[in-house]
Coordinates of C-alpha atoms in Angstrom, one line a residue:
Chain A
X1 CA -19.1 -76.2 -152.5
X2 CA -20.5 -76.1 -156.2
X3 CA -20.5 -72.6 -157.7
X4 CA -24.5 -73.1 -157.8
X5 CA -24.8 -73.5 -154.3
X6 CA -25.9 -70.0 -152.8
X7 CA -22.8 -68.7 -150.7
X8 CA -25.2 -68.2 -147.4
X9 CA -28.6 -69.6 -146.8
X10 CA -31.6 -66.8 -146.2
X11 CA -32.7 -65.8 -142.5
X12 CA -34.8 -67.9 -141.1
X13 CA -37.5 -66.2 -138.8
X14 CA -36.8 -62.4 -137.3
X15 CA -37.2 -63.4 -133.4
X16 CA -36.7 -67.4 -133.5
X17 CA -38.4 -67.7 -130.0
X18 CA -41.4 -66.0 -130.5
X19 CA -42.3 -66.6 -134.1
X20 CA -41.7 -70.2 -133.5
X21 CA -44.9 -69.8 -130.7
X22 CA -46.8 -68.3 -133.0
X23 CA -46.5 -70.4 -135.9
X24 CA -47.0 -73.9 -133.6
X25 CA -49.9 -72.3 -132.3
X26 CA -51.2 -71.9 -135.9
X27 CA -50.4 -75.6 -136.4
X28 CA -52.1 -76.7 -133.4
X29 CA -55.3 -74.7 -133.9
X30 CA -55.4 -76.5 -137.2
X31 CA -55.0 -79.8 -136.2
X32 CA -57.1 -79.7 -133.5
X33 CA -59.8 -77.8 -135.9
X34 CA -59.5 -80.1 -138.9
X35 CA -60.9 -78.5 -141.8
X36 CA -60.3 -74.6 -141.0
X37 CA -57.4 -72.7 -142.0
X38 CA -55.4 -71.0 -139.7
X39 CA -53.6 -67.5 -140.4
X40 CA -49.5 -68.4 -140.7
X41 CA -46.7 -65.8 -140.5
X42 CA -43.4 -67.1 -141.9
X43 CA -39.6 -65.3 -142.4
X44 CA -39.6 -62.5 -144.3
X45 CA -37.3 -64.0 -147.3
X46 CA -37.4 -68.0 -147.1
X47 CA -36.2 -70.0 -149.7
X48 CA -38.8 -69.2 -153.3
X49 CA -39.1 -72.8 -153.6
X50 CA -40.7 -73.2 -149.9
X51 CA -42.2 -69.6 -149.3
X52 CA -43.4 -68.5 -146.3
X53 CA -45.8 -70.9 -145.2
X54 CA -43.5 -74.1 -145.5
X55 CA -40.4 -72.5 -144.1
X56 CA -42.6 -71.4 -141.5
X57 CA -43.6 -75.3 -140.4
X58 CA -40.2 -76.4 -141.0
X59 CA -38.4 -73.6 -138.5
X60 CA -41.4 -74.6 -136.2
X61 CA -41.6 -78.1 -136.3
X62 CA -37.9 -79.6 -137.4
X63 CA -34.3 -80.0 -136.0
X64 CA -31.7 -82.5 -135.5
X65 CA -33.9 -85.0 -134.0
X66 CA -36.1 -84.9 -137.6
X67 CA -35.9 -86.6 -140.4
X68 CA -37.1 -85.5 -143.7
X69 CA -38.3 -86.3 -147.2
X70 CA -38.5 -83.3 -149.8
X71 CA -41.0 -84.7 -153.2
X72 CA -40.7 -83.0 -156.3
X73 CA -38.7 -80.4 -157.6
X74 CA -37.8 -79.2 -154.1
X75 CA -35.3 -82.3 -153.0
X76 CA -33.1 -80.5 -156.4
X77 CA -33.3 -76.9 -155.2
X78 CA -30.0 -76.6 -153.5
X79 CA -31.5 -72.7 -152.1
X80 CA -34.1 -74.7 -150.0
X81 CA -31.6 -77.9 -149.1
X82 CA -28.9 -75.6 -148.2
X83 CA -31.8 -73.5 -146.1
X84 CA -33.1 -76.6 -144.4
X85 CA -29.7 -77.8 -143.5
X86 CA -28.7 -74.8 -141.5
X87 CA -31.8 -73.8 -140.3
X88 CA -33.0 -77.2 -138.8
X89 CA -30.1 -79.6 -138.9
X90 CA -32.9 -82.2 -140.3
X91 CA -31.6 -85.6 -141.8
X92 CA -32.5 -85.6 -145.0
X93 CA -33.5 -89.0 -146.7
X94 CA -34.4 -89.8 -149.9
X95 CA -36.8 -93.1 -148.8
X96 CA -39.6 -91.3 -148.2
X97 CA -41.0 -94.7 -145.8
X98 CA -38.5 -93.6 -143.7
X99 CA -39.2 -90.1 -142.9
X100 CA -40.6 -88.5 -140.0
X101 CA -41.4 -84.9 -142.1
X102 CA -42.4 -85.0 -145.7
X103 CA -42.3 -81.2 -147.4
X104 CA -43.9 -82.3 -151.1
X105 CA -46.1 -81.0 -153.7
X106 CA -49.6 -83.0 -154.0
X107 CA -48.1 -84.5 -157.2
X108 CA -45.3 -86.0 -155.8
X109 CA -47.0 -87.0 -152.5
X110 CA -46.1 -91.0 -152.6
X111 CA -49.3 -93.0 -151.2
X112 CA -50.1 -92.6 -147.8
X113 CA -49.8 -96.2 -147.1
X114 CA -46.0 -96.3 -148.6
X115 CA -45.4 -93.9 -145.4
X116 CA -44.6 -94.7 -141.6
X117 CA -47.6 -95.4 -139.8
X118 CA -46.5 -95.7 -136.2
X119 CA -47.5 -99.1 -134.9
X120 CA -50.6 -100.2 -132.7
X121 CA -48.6 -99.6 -129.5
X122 CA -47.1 -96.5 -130.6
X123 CA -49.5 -94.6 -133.0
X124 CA -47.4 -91.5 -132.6
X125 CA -44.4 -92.6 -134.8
X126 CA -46.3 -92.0 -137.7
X127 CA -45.1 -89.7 -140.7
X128 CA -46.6 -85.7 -140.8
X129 CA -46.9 -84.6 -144.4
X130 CA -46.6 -81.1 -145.0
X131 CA -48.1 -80.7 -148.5
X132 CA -47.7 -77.4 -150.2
X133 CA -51.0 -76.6 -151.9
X134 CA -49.9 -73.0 -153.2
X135 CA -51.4 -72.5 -156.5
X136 CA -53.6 -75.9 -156.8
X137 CA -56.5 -75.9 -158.8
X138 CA -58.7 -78.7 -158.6
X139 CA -62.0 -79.0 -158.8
X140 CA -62.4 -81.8 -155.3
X141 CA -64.6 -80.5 -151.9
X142 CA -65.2 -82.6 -149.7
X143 CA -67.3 -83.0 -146.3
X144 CA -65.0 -83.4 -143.1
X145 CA -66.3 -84.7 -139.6
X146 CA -64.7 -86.4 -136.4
X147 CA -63.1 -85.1 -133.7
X148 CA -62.0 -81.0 -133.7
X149 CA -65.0 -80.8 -136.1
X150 CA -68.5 -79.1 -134.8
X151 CA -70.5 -81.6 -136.6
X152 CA -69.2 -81.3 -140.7
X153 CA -67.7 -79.0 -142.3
X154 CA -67.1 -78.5 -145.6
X155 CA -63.1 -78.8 -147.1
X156 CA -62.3 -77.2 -150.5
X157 CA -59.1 -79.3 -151.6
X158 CA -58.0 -78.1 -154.6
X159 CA -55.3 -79.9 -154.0
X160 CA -56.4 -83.1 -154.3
X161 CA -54.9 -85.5 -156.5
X162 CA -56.6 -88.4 -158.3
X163 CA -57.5 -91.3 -155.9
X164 CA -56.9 -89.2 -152.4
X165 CA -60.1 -89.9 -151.8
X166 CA -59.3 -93.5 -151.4
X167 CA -56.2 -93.4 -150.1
X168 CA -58.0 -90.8 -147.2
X169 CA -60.0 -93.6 -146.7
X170 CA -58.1 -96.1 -146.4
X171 CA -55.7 -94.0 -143.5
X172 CA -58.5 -93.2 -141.6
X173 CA -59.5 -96.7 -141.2
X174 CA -55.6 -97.4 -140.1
X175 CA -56.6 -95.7 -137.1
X176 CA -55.0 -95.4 -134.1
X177 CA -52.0 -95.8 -136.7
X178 CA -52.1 -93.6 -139.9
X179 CA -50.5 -90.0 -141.5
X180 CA -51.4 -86.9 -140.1
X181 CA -51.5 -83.9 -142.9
X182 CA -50.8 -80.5 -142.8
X183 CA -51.9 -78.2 -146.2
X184 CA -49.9 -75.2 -146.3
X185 CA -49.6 -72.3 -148.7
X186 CA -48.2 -69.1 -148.2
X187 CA -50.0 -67.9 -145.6
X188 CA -52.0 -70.1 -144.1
X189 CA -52.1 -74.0 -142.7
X190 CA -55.1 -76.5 -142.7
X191 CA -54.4 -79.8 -140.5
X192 CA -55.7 -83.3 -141.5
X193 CA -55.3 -85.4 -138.9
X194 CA -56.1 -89.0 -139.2
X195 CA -59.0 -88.5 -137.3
X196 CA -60.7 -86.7 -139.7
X197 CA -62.7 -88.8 -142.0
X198 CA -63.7 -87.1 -145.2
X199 CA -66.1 -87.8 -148.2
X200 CA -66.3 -86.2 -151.3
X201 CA -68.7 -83.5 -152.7
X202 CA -69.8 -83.6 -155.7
X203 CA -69.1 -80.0 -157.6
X204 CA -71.7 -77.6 -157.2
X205 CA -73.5 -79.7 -154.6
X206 CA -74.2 -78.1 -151.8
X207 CA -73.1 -79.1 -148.3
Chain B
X1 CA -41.0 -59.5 -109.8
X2 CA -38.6 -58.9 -112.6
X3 CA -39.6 -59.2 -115.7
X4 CA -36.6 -59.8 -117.8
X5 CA -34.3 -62.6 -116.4
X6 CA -31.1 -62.8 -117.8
X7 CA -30.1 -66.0 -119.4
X8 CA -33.5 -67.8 -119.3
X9 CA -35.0 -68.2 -122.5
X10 CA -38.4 -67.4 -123.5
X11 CA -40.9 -69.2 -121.7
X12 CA -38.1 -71.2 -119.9
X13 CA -37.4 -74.2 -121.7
X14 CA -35.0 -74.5 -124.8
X15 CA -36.1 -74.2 -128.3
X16 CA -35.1 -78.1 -128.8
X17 CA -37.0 -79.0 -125.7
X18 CA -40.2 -76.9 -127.1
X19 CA -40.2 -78.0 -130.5
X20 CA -40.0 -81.8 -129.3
X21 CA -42.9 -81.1 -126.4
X22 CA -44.5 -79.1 -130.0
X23 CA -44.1 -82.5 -131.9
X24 CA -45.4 -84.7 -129.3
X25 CA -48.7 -82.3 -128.8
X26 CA -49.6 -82.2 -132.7
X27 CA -49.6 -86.2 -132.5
X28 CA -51.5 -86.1 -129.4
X29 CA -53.9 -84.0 -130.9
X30 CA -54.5 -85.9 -134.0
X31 CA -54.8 -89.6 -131.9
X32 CA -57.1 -87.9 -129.4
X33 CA -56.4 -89.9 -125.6
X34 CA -53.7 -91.7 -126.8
X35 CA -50.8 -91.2 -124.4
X36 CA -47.6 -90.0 -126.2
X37 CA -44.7 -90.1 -124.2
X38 CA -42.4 -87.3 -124.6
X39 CA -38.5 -86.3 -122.8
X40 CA -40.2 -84.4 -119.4
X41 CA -37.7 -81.9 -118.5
X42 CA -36.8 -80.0 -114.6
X43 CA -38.2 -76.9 -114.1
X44 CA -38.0 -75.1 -111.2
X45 CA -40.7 -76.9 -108.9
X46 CA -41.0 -80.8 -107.7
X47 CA -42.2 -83.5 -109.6
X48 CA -45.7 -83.9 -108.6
X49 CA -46.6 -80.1 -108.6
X50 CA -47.4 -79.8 -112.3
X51 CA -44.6 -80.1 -114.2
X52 CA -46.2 -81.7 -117.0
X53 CA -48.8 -78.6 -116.7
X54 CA -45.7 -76.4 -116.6
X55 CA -43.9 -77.4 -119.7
X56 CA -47.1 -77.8 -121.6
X57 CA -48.0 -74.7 -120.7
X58 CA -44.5 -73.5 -122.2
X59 CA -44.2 -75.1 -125.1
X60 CA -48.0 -73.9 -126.5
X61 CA -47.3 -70.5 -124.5
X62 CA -46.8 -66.4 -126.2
X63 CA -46.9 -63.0 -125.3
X64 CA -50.4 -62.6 -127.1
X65 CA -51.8 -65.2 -124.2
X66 CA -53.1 -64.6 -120.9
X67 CA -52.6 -67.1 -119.3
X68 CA -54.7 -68.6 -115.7
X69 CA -53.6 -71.0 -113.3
X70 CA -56.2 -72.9 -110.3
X71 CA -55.1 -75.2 -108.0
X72 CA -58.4 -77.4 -106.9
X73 CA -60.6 -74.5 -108.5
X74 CA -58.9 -71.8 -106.6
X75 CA -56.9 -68.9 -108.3
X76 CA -54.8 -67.8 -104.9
X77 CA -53.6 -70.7 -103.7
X78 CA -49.7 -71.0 -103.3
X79 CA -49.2 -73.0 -106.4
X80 CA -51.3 -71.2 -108.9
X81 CA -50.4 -68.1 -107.9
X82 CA -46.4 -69.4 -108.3
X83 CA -46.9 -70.6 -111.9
X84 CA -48.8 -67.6 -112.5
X85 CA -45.9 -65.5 -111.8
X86 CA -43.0 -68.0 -113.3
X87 CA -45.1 -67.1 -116.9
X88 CA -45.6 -63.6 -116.6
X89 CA -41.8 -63.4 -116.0
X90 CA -40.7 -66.0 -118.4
X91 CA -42.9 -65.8 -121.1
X92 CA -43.9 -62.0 -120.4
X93 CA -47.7 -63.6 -120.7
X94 CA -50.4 -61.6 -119.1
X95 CA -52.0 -63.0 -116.4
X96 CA -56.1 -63.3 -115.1
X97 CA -58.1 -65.1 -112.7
X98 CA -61.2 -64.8 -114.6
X99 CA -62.2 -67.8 -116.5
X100 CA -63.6 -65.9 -119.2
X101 CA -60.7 -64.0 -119.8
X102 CA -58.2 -66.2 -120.2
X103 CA -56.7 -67.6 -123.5
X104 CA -55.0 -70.1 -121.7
X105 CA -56.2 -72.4 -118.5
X106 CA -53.5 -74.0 -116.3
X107 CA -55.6 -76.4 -114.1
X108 CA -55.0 -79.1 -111.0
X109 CA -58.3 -81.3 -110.6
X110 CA -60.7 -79.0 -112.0
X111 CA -62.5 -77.3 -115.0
X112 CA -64.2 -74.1 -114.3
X113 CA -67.6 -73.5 -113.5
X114 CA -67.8 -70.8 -116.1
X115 CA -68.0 -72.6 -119.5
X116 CA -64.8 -73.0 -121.8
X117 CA -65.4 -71.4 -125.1
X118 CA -63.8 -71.8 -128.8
X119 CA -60.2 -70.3 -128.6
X120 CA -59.5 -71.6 -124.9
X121 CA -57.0 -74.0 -124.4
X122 CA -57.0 -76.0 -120.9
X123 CA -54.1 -77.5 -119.4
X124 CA -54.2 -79.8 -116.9
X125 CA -51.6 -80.9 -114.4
X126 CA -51.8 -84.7 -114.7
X127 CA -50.4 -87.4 -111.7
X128 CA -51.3 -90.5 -113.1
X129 CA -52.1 -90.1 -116.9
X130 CA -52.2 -94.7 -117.1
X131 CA -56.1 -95.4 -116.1
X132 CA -55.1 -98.7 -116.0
X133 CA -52.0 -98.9 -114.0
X134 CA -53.7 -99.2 -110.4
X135 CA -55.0 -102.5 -112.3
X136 CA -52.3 -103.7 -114.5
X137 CA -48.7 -102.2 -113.0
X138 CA -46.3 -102.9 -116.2
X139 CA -46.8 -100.7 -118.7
X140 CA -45.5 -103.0 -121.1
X141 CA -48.9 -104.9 -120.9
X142 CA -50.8 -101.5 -120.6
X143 CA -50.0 -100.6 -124.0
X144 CA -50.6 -103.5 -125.6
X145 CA -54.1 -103.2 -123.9
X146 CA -54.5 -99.4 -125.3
X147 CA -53.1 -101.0 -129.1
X148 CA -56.1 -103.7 -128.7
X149 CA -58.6 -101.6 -127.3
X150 CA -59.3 -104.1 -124.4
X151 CA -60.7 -102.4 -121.9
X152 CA -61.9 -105.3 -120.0
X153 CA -60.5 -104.6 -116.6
X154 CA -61.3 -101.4 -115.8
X155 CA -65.3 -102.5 -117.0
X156 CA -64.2 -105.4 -114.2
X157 CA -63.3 -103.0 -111.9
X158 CA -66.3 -100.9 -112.0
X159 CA -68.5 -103.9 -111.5
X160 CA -66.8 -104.5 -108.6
X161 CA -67.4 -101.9 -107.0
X162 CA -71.4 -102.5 -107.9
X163 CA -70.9 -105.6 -106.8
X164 CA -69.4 -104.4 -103.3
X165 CA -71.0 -101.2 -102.5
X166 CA -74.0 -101.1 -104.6
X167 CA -72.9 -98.4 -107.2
X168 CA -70.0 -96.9 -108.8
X169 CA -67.6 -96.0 -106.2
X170 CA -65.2 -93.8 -108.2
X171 CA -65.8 -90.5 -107.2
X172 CA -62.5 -88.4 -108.8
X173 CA -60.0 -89.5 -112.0
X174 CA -63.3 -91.2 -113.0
X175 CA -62.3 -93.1 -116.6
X176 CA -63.2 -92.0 -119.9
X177 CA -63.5 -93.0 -123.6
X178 CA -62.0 -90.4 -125.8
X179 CA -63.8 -90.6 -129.2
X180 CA -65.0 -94.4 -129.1
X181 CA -61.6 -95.9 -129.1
X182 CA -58.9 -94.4 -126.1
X183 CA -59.8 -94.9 -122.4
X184 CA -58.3 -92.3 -120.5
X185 CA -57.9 -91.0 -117.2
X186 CA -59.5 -87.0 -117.0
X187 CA -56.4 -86.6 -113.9
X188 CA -58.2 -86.4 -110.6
X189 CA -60.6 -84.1 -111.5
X190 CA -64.3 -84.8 -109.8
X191 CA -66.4 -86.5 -111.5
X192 CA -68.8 -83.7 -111.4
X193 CA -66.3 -81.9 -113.7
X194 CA -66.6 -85.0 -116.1
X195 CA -69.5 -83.9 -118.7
X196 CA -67.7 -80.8 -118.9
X197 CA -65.3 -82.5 -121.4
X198 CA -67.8 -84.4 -123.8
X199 CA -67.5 -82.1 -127.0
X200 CA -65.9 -79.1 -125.3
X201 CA -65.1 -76.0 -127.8
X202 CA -61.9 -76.3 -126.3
X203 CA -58.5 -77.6 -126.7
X204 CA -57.7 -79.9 -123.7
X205 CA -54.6 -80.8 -123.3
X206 CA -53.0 -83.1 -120.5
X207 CA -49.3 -83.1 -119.7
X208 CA -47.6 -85.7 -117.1
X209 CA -44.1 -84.6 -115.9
X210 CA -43.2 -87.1 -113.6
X211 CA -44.5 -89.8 -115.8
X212 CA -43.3 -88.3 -119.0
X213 CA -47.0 -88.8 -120.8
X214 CA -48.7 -85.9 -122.8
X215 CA -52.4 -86.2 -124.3
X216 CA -55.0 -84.5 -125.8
X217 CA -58.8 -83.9 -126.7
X218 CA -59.5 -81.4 -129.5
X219 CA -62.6 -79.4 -129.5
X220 CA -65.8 -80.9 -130.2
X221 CA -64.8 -84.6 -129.4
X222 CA -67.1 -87.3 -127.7
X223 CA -65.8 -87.9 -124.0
X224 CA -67.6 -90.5 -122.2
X225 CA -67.7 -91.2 -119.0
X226 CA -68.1 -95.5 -118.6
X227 CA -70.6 -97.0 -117.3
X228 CA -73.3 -99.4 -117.4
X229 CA -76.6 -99.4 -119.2
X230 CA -78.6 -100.7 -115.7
X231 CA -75.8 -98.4 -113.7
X232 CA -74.9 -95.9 -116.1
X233 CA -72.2 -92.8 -115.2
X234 CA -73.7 -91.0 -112.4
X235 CA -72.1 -87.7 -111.7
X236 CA -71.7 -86.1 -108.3
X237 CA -74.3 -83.3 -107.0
X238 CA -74.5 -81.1 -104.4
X239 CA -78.2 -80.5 -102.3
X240 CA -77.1 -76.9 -100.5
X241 CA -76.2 -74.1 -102.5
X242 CA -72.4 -72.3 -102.0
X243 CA -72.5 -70.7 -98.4
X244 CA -70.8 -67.6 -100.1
X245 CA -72.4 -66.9 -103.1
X246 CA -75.8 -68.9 -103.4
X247 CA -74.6 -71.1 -106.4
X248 CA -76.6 -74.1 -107.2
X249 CA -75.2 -76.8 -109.3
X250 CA -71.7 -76.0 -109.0
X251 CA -68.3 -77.9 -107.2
X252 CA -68.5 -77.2 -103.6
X253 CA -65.8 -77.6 -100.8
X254 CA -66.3 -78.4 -97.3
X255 CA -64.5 -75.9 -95.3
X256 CA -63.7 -76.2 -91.4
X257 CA -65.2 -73.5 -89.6
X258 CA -64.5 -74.1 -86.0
X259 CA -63.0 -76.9 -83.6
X260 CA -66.3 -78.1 -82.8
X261 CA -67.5 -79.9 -86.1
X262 CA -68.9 -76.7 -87.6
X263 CA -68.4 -76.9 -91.4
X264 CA -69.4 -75.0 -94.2
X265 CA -69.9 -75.7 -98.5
X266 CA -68.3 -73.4 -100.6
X267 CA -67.8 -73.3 -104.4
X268 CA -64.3 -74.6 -105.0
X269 CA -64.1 -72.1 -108.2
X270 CA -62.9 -68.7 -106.8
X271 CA -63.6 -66.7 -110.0
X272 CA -66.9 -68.4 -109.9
X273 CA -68.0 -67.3 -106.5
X274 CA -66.7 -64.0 -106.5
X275 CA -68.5 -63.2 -109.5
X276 CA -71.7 -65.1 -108.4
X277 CA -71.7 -63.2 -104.8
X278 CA -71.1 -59.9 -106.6
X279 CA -74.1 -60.4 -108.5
X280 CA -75.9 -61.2 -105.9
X281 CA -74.6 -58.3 -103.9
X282 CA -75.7 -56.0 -107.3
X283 CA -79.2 -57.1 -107.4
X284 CA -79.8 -57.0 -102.7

């Protein structure tokens, strides 16, 4: 063990079971209501790097049958690797085509294309992205419709990165095969499903 | 009934076994009718009395819930009172037979009369989840037939049955197409129950034990029943109102009344009837 590596990882949730229920019951509402974020509870002290809201999905959602890509600065942070590890028992991998989980920031999300898309006979292979948007800024709405959506709704995505759009696009019409997202800040999840086709709003228009 | 069992965990199955039921309902969700197969567990009933109901039911399950359970529409029959008890000691859920109460909907072969509303999630026990199978047996070829969207034989099918009895002969487990691209079987629910899925507010979620298949529709979703533009989907109906509670336009069953032929119609939704016939008891 390095001497920067923390000695023992932070608790994961308070009452594994039932905290686990409750945060894959936020996760389902949201990807079954595409477009509308869903209240999250997550441990008390998770990893700074992850906060609450991704630590949350990744107790919830990954374990020893996962395997998982961490973008940007988090793959370096040995509090949130160390916490993964021993939490979830996730293989980590640094190809990000060949993960099954991929916890990133929107900057270092790789194009959706470069990720496992599950094949026509078994859709369900696909990668789940679990982008954290904490603190994004960006000026992008846009208009979301398709199934889990009452007609549109509208989508603020600060976190959108240049050429989403596009790349959105070009998932959607993957479909059956294609990424499903999950946007997730500290206290709160959105899902994206691949369902969900989106287009863009221009700022200040109204929906 | 007890309600803290030693050694079972909450809601009965493993955390491992939930979170990879979990996994395979989030991907069911987001490729809405596409069957996802996931690793169907034992739990204390037989195969073929809603396993797949009962570990769907577990995995999405929480003390906040309350959960019901019908069997055929019915709320007191030996099964759905069973499950109904197996959560409210596992999972320490709280239990209800009205429809319009419940957070949580176990079913077998029907949706309730009483409209689902945002926030509900149904779960139905599902035999057969493969509409195609009865047609094409290896399942090999069935999903190549899902991957290409070639629905061709079941259209076949149902012009058979024109063809032989002068309409669509399918009268339960009657197909659908799950936003414009999946076809999917509804499990062997009437097809009187069939319109009740075309852009439900709720969650409907289908879980196969025995066959180790779990899908999904999300809220809001086009379901639609096939059919044919000459002989388009024709839903059952009833002429008599319930014999109980005066319903019109609901799910009736025929029940025997005596040895010599005598028969009555009855809503097959309990909660339904009871509700109905105390209404009309309120305003006699």
């Amino acid at each position: 063990m390095t001497s920067t590596a923390p000695a023992l990882p932070a608790p994961g949730f308070d009452d594994p079971a039932r905290d686990a229920q409750r945060a894959f019951r936020a996760v389902l509402d949201a990807l079954a209501r595409p477009a509308t974020g869903v209240p999250l509870a997550g441990p008390a002290r998770p990893p700074t790097a992850l906060g609450p809201g991704l630590a949350a999905l990744a107790l919830t959602l990954l374990d020893t049958d996962c395997t998982v890509w961490l973008g940007g600065a988090l793959a370096d942070d040995a509090a949130t690797t160390t916490w993964l590890d021993f939490h979830t028992g996730a293989r980590r991998t640094a190809d990000p085509a060949a993960a099954g989980f991929l916890i990133t920031p929107p900057a270092a999300l790789p194009p959706l294309e470069a990720l496992e898309q599950g094949t026509d006979e078994a859709p369900h292979l696909s990668a789940t992205v679990i982008l954290d948007v904490r603190g994004c800024a960006g000026p992008d709405r846009f208009t979301a419709s398709g199934p889990g959506v009452n007609g549109t709704a509208e989508l603020p995505a600060p976190w959108a990165t240049d050429g989403f759009a596009s790349d959105w696009a070009r998932n959607a019409a993957r479909f059956p095969r294609g990424v499903d997202l999950l946007l997730a800040d500290a206290a709160e999840v959105t899902g994206l499903p691949r369902s969900t086709r989106l287009s863009p709003l221009a700022p200040g228009q109204e929906d | 009934m007890s309600t803290d069992l030693t050694g079972y965990n909450i809601a009965y199955l493993d955390e491992q076994t939930k979170r990879m039921l979990r996994r395979a309902l989030l991907k069911a969700v987001a490729i809405p009718g596409f069957q996802v197969p996931f690793a169907s567990r034992e739990v204390p009933m037989p195969r073929g009395w809603g396993t797949g109901g009962v570990q769907v039911t577990a995995a999405i399950i929480g003390t906040g819930d309350t959960l019901k359970v019908i069997d055929q529409g019915a709320d007191d029959t030996t099964n759905a009172v069973s499950i109904r008890q197996f959560f409210a000691a596992v999972a320490h859920a709280s239990t209800t037979t009205r429809t319009s109460e419940a957070t949580v909907i176990q079913t077998r072969h029907r949706i309730p009369e009483t409209p689902l509303t945002e926030g509900q999630t149904i779960v139905y026990q599902v035999p057969m989840p493969e509409p195609l199978r009865f047609l094409e047996p290896r399942e090999t070829e069935t999903r190549r037939l899902h991957a290409l969207a070639d629905y061709g034989l079941m259209y076949v099918k149902l012009y058979e049955d024109i063809a032989r009895y002068g309409h669509i002969a399918q009268t339960y487990s009657y197909p659908v197409m799950v936003a414009g691209r999946y076809l999917m079987s509804p499990s062997p629910i009437p097809s009187f129950d069939n319109p009740k899925m075309h852009q439900s507010p709720a969650l409907q979620l289908f879980g196969a034990g025995r066959e180790k298949r779990i899908y999904a529709i999300p809220p809001y979703t086009d379901v639609e029943s096939l059919g044919f533009e000459d002989y388009p989907f024709e839903p059952q109906t009833f002429d008599d109102p319930c014999a109980i509670c005066g319903s019109t336009g609901v799910y009736l069953d025929e029940v025997i009344t005596d040895d010599k032929g005598g028969s009555m119609f009855v809503c097959s939704d309990t909660d339904h009837c009871e509700h109905a016939a105390g209404q009309a008891e309120v305003t006699r």
